[in-house]
Amino acid sequence: MQTLSVPAAIKNTYPEAQIHWITRKDMAPLLKGHPAINQVWDFDRKEGVLGLIKLTRALRGEKFTHIYDAHNNARSRIIVSILRPWGFLGVGPQFIRRSIRRWKRFLLFRLRINTFEMPFSGQRDLLEPLLPWGVSKFPPPAPQIFPSEESRQKAREVLKDYAGTIALAPSAAYFLKRWPKEYWKELILLCPEHKFVLLGGPEDSFIEDIRAVAPERVLNLAGRCSLQVSSSVVAESSVLISNDTGLLHVAEQLGKKTIALMGPAPFGFPSRPSTKIMEIQLPCRPCSKHGQGPCVNKEKFHQCLVDITPTQVAAELKTLLGRQP
């Protein structure tokens, strides 16, 4: 999601550029409405390496002049090696690969020495490698996600009487990135004048327990919507309150008012003024690149999120709702 600032940033510098984007098949619908992307190439992971090679051979016919490898993973390296087979000799399209900065990560997580630019910013870190091409490292203004009218209509249908209410994203890939379940319940009870919509995946069965605290004004859509429709639900909501997870970055790219509950991981930090970051400054933070743990706080387990109270979040929500767009 955070990479969606890259196409517009490139277009701002090179208005005539033709930008092609390679992404996973499940993510492609989120990109196809982007006005700065000329063509989306989607890859089905089920097809494996052979499918990736077949796709990349088709890409060779486009005769690209510049290639940016924003992810620097095994799949992107295969793509680059086929598109730039003589790259090791400096022959072929101009090329930039985003550094994973392993040495900086070692210093941060092992020795507690932070040499990263502060504050952390996921979007800035994806744009900064393009500075040699004259592209700004500051994210272009939102929106950078453009939900289709079809997905917006589906969102309105599932929301019914909940359009314009508050969306909550209580899940995250790792437990340590999740604000406690009981806190979500308490937040709902602290805001009796509001309706809430819960978002998550089909595996997030715990979200139904949150809905049960006030079923007359809480709608559970976890597992009921595709990523595209969930993104449109966020677009139709007034505010999103979210853990450090994908929907947080969807809201950011939509320019939606957002409260981000940031815990152990540093690289998903929001970048836009529409987002209020809530965090607890601790010497043990950040403790892992993705929040996979273990918690290293010997005094209080999960303190980075446990010490953000529902009362504090409710107060920030009230402030955010009263702020002009």
CSV table of C-alpha atoms in Angstrom, one decimal, residues 105-303:
chain,number,residue,atom,x,y,z
A,105,ARG,CA,18.6,-3.0,11.2
A,106,PHE,CA,21.2,-5.0,13.0
A,107,LEU,CA,22.3,-1.9,14.9
A,108,LEU,CA,18.7,-1.0,15.8
A,109,PHE,CA,17.4,-4.4,16.9
A,110,ARG,CA,20.5,-6.0,18.3
A,111,LEU,CA,22.5,-3.0,19.7
A,112,ARG,CA,19.7,-0.5,20.2
A,113,ILE,CA,21.6,2.1,18.1
A,114,ASN,CA,19.1,3.9,15.8
A,115,THR,CA,20.7,5.3,12.6
A,116,PHE,CA,17.4,5.6,10.6
A,117,GLU,CA,16.0,9.0,9.7
A,118,MET,CA,13.4,10.0,12.3
A,119,PRO,CA,10.5,9.9,12.5
A,120,PHE,CA,10.1,6.6,10.9
A,121,SER,CA,8.2,6.8,7.6
A,122,GLY,CA,7.3,3.8,5.4
A,123,GLN,CA,6.5,6.0,2.4
A,124,ARG,CA,9.6,8.1,2.7
A,125,ASP,CA,11.8,5.0,2.8
A,126,LEU,CA,10.2,3.7,-0.5
A,127,LEU,CA,10.7,7.1,-2.2
A,128,GLU,CA,14.1,8.0,-1.0
A,129,PRO,CA,16.0,5.5,-3.2
A,130,LEU,CA,14.6,7.4,-6.3
A,131,LEU,CA,16.5,10.6,-5.3
A,132,PRO,CA,19.2,9.9,-7.9
A,133,TRP,CA,16.5,10.2,-10.6
A,134,GLY,CA,15.3,13.5,-9.2
A,135,VAL,CA,12.2,12.1,-7.5
A,136,SER,CA,11.2,13.7,-4.2
A,137,LYS,CA,11.3,11.6,-1.1
A,138,PHE,CA,8.2,13.4,0.2
A,139,PRO,CA,4.9,11.6,-0.5
A,140,PRO,CA,2.6,13.2,-3.0
A,141,PRO,CA,-0.8,14.3,-1.6
A,142,ALA,CA,-3.6,11.9,-1.1
A,143,PRO,CA,-5.5,10.2,-2.6
A,144,GLN,CA,-3.2,7.6,-4.0
A,145,ILE,CA,-5.8,4.8,-3.9
A,146,PHE,CA,-8.8,5.1,-6.2
A,147,PRO,CA,-11.5,2.5,-5.4
A,148,SER,CA,-13.6,1.5,-8.4
A,149,GLU,CA,-17.3,2.6,-8.4
A,150,GLU,CA,-18.2,-1.1,-8.3
A,151,SER,CA,-16.4,-1.7,-5.0
A,152,ARG,CA,-17.7,1.6,-3.6
A,153,GLN,CA,-21.3,0.4,-4.4
A,154,LYS,CA,-20.7,-3.0,-2.8
A,155,ALA,CA,-19.3,-1.2,0.3
A,156,ARG,CA,-22.5,0.9,0.5
A,157,GLU,CA,-24.6,-2.2,0.2
A,158,VAL,CA,-22.9,-4.0,3.1
A,159,LEU,CA,-22.7,-0.9,5.2
A,160,LYS,CA,-26.4,0.0,4.8
A,161,ASP,CA,-27.1,2.2,7.9
A,162,TYR,CA,-23.4,2.3,8.9
A,163,ALA,CA,-22.0,4.6,6.2
A,164,GLY,CA,-20.1,7.5,7.6
A,165,THR,CA,-19.5,5.7,10.9
A,166,ILE,CA,-16.2,4.7,12.6
A,167,ALA,CA,-14.2,1.8,11.1
A,168,LEU,CA,-12.0,-0.3,13.4
A,169,ALA,CA,-9.2,-2.7,12.2
A,170,PRO,CA,-8.4,-4.8,15.3
A,171,SER,CA,-6.3,-7.4,13.7
A,172,ALA,CA,-2.7,-7.5,12.5
A,173,ALA,CA,-0.3,-10.1,11.1
A,174,TYR,CA,1.4,-10.7,14.5
A,175,PHE,CA,-0.2,-10.7,18.0
A,176,LEU,CA,2.3,-8.1,19.4
A,177,LYS,CA,1.1,-5.5,16.8
A,178,ARG,CA,-2.5,-5.9,18.2
A,179,TRP,CA,-4.1,-3.5,20.6
A,180,PRO,CA,-5.7,-5.8,23.3
A,181,LYS,CA,-9.1,-7.2,22.4
A,182,GLU,CA,-10.6,-5.9,25.6
A,183,TYR,CA,-9.5,-2.4,24.8
A,184,TRP,CA,-11.5,-2.4,21.6
A,185,LYS,CA,-14.6,-3.4,23.6
A,186,GLU,CA,-14.0,-0.7,26.1
A,187,LEU,CA,-13.5,1.9,23.4
A,188,ILE,CA,-16.9,1.0,21.9
A,189,LEU,CA,-18.5,1.3,25.4
A,190,LEU,CA,-16.8,4.7,25.9
A,191,CYS,CA,-18.5,6.0,22.7
A,192,PRO,CA,-22.2,5.2,23.1
A,193,GLU,CA,-23.2,7.8,20.6
A,194,HIS,CA,-21.3,6.2,17.7
A,195,LYS,CA,-21.8,3.2,15.5
A,196,PHE,CA,-18.7,1.1,14.5
A,197,VAL,CA,-17.7,-1.2,11.6
A,198,LEU,CA,-15.2,-4.0,12.3
A,199,LEU,CA,-12.9,-5.0,9.5
A,200,GLY,CA,-10.6,-8.1,9.3
A,201,GLY,CA,-10.0,-11.3,7.5
A,202,PRO,CA,-11.9,-14.7,7.7
A,203,GLU,CA,-9.3,-16.0,10.2
A,204,ASP,CA,-10.0,-13.2,12.7
A,205,SER,CA,-12.8,-14.9,14.6
A,206,PHE,CA,-12.0,-12.9,17.8
A,207,ILE,CA,-13.5,-9.9,16.2
A,208,GLU,CA,-17.0,-11.3,16.8
A,209,ASP,CA,-16.3,-11.0,20.5
A,210,ILE,CA,-15.7,-7.3,20.1
A,211,ARG,CA,-19.0,-6.9,18.2
A,212,ALA,CA,-20.9,-8.7,21.0
A,213,VAL,CA,-20.2,-5.8,23.5
A,214,ALA,CA,-22.8,-3.6,21.7
A,215,PRO,CA,-24.3,-5.7,18.8
A,216,GLU,CA,-27.1,-3.1,18.2
A,217,ARG,CA,-24.5,-0.5,17.0
A,218,VAL,CA,-21.5,-2.6,15.8
A,219,LEU,CA,-21.3,-4.3,12.4
A,220,ASN,CA,-18.8,-7.1,11.9
A,221,LEU,CA,-17.6,-7.3,8.3
A,222,ALA,CA,-14.5,-9.5,9.1
A,223,GLY,CA,-14.2,-12.1,6.4
A,224,ARG,CA,-17.2,-10.8,4.5
A,225,CYS,CA,-15.4,-8.4,2.2
A,226,SER,CA,-12.5,-8.5,-0.3
A,227,LEU,CA,-9.6,-6.2,0.2
A,228,GLN,CA,-11.0,-3.9,-2.5
A,229,VAL,CA,-14.4,-3.7,-0.8
A,230,SER,CA,-12.8,-3.3,2.6
A,231,SER,CA,-10.8,-0.4,1.2
A,232,SER,CA,-14.1,1.1,0.0
A,233,VAL,CA,-15.6,0.6,3.4
A,234,VAL,CA,-12.7,2.7,4.8
A,235,ALA,CA,-13.4,5.3,2.2
A,236,GLU,CA,-17.1,5.4,3.2
A,237,SER,CA,-16.3,5.8,6.9
A,238,SER,CA,-15.6,9.0,8.8
A,239,VAL,CA,-12.5,7.7,10.7
A,240,LEU,CA,-10.4,4.5,10.8
A,241,ILE,CA,-8.8,3.3,14.1
A,242,SER,CA,-6.2,0.7,13.3
A,243,ASN,CA,-3.3,-1.4,14.4
A,244,ASP,CA,-0.2,-1.4,12.3
A,245,THR,CA,-1.7,-3.3,9.4
A,246,GLY,CA,-2.6,-3.0,5.7
A,247,LEU,CA,-5.9,-1.1,6.2
A,248,LEU,CA,-3.9,1.6,8.1
A,249,HIS,CA,-2.0,2.3,4.8
A,250,VAL,CA,-5.2,2.1,2.8
A,251,ALA,CA,-6.7,4.9,4.9
A,252,GLU,CA,-3.4,6.9,4.6
A,253,GLN,CA,-3.5,6.6,0.8
A,254,LEU,CA,-7.1,7.6,0.8
A,255,GLY,CA,-6.4,10.7,2.9
A,256,LYS,CA,-8.9,9.4,5.5
A,257,LYS,CA,-8.7,10.6,9.1
A,258,THR,CA,-7.0,7.8,11.0
A,259,ILE,CA,-5.8,6.9,14.4
A,260,ALA,CA,-2.7,4.6,14.2
A,261,LEU,CA,-1.9,2.4,17.2
A,262,MET,CA,1.8,1.8,16.8
A,263,GLY,CA,3.6,-0.9,18.7
A,264,PRO,CA,6.8,-2.9,18.3
A,265,ALA,CA,7.6,-2.5,14.6
A,266,PRO,CA,9.1,0.6,12.9
A,267,PHE,CA,8.8,0.2,9.1
A,268,GLY,CA,5.0,0.7,8.7
A,269,PHE,CA,4.9,4.1,10.3
A,270,PRO,CA,2.3,6.5,8.7
A,271,SER,CA,3.5,9.5,6.8
A,272,ARG,CA,0.5,11.8,6.3
A,273,PRO,CA,-0.9,14.6,8.5
A,274,SER,CA,-4.4,13.0,8.3
A,275,THR,CA,-3.1,10.3,10.6
A,276,LYS,CA,-2.7,10.7,14.4
A,277,ILE,CA,0.0,8.3,15.6
A,278,MET,CA,-0.5,7.0,19.1
A,279,GLU,CA,2.6,5.3,20.6
A,280,ILE,CA,4.4,4.8,23.9
A,281,GLN,CA,8.1,5.8,23.9
A,282,LEU,CA,10.1,2.9,25.4
A,283,PRO,CA,13.7,2.0,25.3
A,284,CYS,CA,12.8,-1.5,24.0
A,285,ARG,CA,11.0,-0.1,20.9
A,286,PRO,CA,11.2,-1.0,18.2
A,287,CYS,CA,12.0,-4.6,19.0
A,288,SER,CA,11.5,-6.4,15.6
A,289,LYS,CA,11.1,-5.4,12.0
A,290,HIS,CA,7.6,-6.8,11.5
A,291,GLY,CA,6.4,-7.1,15.2
A,292,GLN,CA,6.9,-10.9,15.2
A,293,GLY,CA,8.4,-10.8,18.6
A,294,PRO,CA,9.3,-11.9,21.1
A,295,CYS,CA,8.4,-9.1,23.5
A,296,VAL,CA,11.7,-8.0,25.1
A,297,ASN,CA,10.2,-5.8,27.8
A,298,LYS,CA,11.1,-7.5,31.1
A,299,GLU,CA,9.0,-5.2,33.2
A,300,LYS,CA,5.7,-5.3,31.5
A,301,PHE,CA,4.6,-7.6,28.6
A,302,HIS,CA,3.3,-5.8,25.5
A,303,GLN,CA,3.7,-2.4,27.2
